[in-house]
CSV table of C-alpha atoms in Angstrom, one decimal:
chain,number,residue,atom,x,y,z
A,1,MET,CA,38.2,78.5,160.1
A,2,ALA,CA,38.1,76.4,156.9
A,3,GLN,CA,34.5,74.7,156.2
A,4,TYR,CA,34.5,71.2,154.7
A,5,ILE,CA,31.5,71.1,152.4
A,6,PRO,CA,30.6,67.4,152.0
A,7,MET,CA,27.5,68.6,149.7
A,8,THR,CA,26.0,71.7,148.6
A,9,GLN,CA,21.9,71.4,147.8
A,10,VAL,CA,21.3,73.4,144.7
A,11,THR,CA,18.0,74.5,143.5
A,12,VAL,CA,17.9,76.6,140.0
A,13,ASN,CA,14.3,77.7,138.9
A,14,SER,CA,12.7,75.1,141.7
A,15,VAL,CA,14.4,71.9,140.5
A,16,VAL,CA,16.6,70.6,142.5
A,17,LEU,CA,19.7,69.6,141.2
A,18,ASP,CA,21.7,68.3,144.0
A,19,SER,CA,22.5,64.7,142.6
A,20,LYS,CA,24.2,66.5,139.3
A,21,ILE,CA,26.0,69.1,140.9
A,22,VAL,CA,30.0,68.8,140.8
A,23,SER,CA,30.8,72.1,142.6
A,24,ALA,CA,29.3,75.3,143.4
A,25,VAL,CA,30.5,79.0,143.8
A,26,LEU,CA,29.0,82.1,144.9
A,27,VAL,CA,30.7,85.1,144.6
A,28,ASN,CA,29.7,88.3,146.4
A,29,SER,CA,31.7,91.6,145.6
A,30,LYS,CA,31.1,95.7,145.4
A,31,GLU,CA,32.8,97.4,142.8
A,32,SER,CA,35.2,100.0,144.3
A,33,GLN,CA,34.2,104.2,143.6
A,34,ASP,CA,37.0,106.2,143.8
A,35,VAL,CA,35.8,109.3,146.2
A,36,THR,CA,39.3,111.0,146.3
A,37,THR,CA,39.4,114.4,146.2
A,38,GLN,CA,41.9,117.1,145.9
A,39,ALA,CA,42.3,117.9,149.6
A,40,ASP,CA,43.1,114.1,150.0
A,41,THR,CA,46.8,112.9,150.0
A,42,ALA,CA,45.6,109.1,149.4
A,43,ARG,CA,43.1,107.6,147.5
A,44,LYS,CA,39.8,106.6,149.2
A,45,PHE,CA,37.3,104.0,148.0
A,46,ALA,CA,33.8,103.4,148.7
A,47,ALA,CA,31.2,100.6,147.8
A,48,GLY,CA,29.2,100.9,144.6
A,49,LEU,CA,27.4,98.2,143.2
A,50,ILE,CA,26.7,94.9,144.1
A,51,ASN,CA,28.3,92.1,141.9
A,52,LEU,CA,27.1,88.6,142.2
A,53,THR,CA,27.8,85.4,140.4
A,54,VAL,CA,27.2,81.9,140.9
A,55,THR,CA,29.2,79.5,139.0
A,56,ILE,CA,27.6,75.9,139.2
A,57,GLU,CA,29.3,72.4,137.4
A,58,VAL,CA,27.0,70.3,136.5
A,59,GLN,CA,27.1,66.8,135.2
A,60,LEU,CA,24.9,66.9,132.0
A,61,ASP,CA,21.8,65.1,132.0
A,62,GLN,CA,19.3,64.7,129.1
A,63,ALA,CA,16.2,63.6,131.4
A,64,ALA,CA,13.2,66.0,131.6
A,65,ALA,CA,13.4,68.1,134.5
A,66,ASN,CA,17.1,67.4,135.0
A,67,THR,CA,20.0,69.6,134.3
A,68,THR,CA,20.2,69.9,130.4
A,69,ALA,CA,16.5,70.6,130.1
A,70,THR,CA,16.4,72.8,133.0
A,71,LEU,CA,19.7,75.0,132.3
A,72,GLU,CA,18.6,75.4,128.4
A,73,ALA,CA,15.1,76.6,129.3
A,74,LEU,CA,17.0,79.6,131.1
A,75,VAL,CA,19.6,80.8,128.3
A,76,GLY,CA,18.9,84.8,128.2
A,77,SER,CA,16.6,84.9,131.5
A,78,THR,CA,16.7,85.5,134.9
A,79,THR,CA,15.7,83.1,137.6
A,80,THR,CA,16.2,82.4,141.0
A,81,LEU,CA,19.0,80.1,142.5
A,82,VAL,CA,19.0,78.7,146.3
A,83,LEU,CA,22.4,77.0,147.5
A,84,ILE,CA,22.8,75.5,150.9
A,85,PRO,CA,26.4,74.7,151.6
A,86,ALA,CA,25.6,71.5,153.2
A,87,ALA,CA,23.0,68.7,153.4
A,88,GLY,CA,20.2,69.1,156.5
A,89,ALA,CA,18.6,72.0,157.7
A,90,VAL,CA,19.3,75.5,157.4
A,91,SER,CA,21.2,76.8,160.6
A,92,ALA,CA,23.5,79.4,162.1
A,93,THR,CA,26.4,77.2,160.4
A,94,ASN,CA,24.1,76.0,157.2
A,95,ARG,CA,23.1,79.3,156.0
A,96,ARG,CA,20.6,79.5,152.6
A,97,TYR,CA,21.7,81.6,150.0
A,98,THR,CA,19.0,82.7,147.8
A,99,VAL,CA,20.0,84.8,144.3
A,100,THR,CA,16.9,86.3,143.0
A,101,GLY,CA,17.2,87.9,139.6
A,102,ALA,CA,20.2,85.8,138.4
A,103,TYR,CA,21.1,86.0,134.5
A,104,LEU,CA,22.2,82.8,132.7
A,105,GLU,CA,23.8,84.0,129.1
A,106,THR,CA,25.1,80.9,128.2
A,107,PHE,CA,24.8,77.2,128.6
A,108,ASN,CA,26.9,74.3,126.7
A,109,SER,CA,24.3,71.4,126.4
A,110,ILE,CA,27.2,69.5,124.9
A,111,ASP,CA,30.6,69.6,126.7
A,112,GLY,CA,32.4,66.3,127.0
A,113,SER,CA,34.8,63.7,125.3
A,114,LEU,CA,35.4,60.4,124.8
A,115,GLY,CA,35.4,58.2,127.9
A,116,SER,CA,34.9,61.1,130.3
A,117,ILE,CA,31.2,62.1,132.5
A,118,ALA,CA,29.9,65.0,130.4
A,119,THR,CA,30.3,68.1,132.8
A,120,THR,CA,29.7,72.0,132.0
A,121,GLN,CA,29.7,75.2,133.6
A,122,ALA,CA,26.6,77.6,134.0
A,123,VAL,CA,27.5,81.2,135.2
A,124,PHE,CA,24.9,83.1,136.7
A,125,THR,CA,25.3,86.7,136.9
A,126,GLY,CA,23.5,89.9,138.8
A,127,GLY,CA,20.7,89.5,140.7
A,128,THR,CA,20.0,89.9,144.7
A,129,LEU,CA,21.0,87.8,147.6
A,130,ALA,CA,19.3,87.0,150.4
A,131,ILE,CA,20.8,84.9,153.3
A,132,ALA,CA,18.9,82.9,156.4
A,133,SER,CA,20.0,81.0,159.0
A,134,VAL,CA,16.8,79.7,159.8
């Protein structure tokens, strides 16, 4: 069943950015490793390393402890992200996803055009994922 997500709770480096989040995407995948042998008649694959990517689209805000200052300071380092799909308490239907050790390679401090709200994406890669329902 599809899930309607009215608001994603997003915390980056202990800073709550909920009011400036446009979208949030967590991709959790495992690299495929070819384990085929000469005795096999078809290719076989096994799970390899986990590959996490968190992409958040944010409205840029130059105020202290807001999106621009928070994300600029993280370029070239790792941090912890916490994502909760909907408003409210963590539960079996509103799980908390914590990514520890996520790396931010680049951040666009200025990204906009005349007459529009300035938004940009921050893409975090790597780290470890913990999922909690309480």
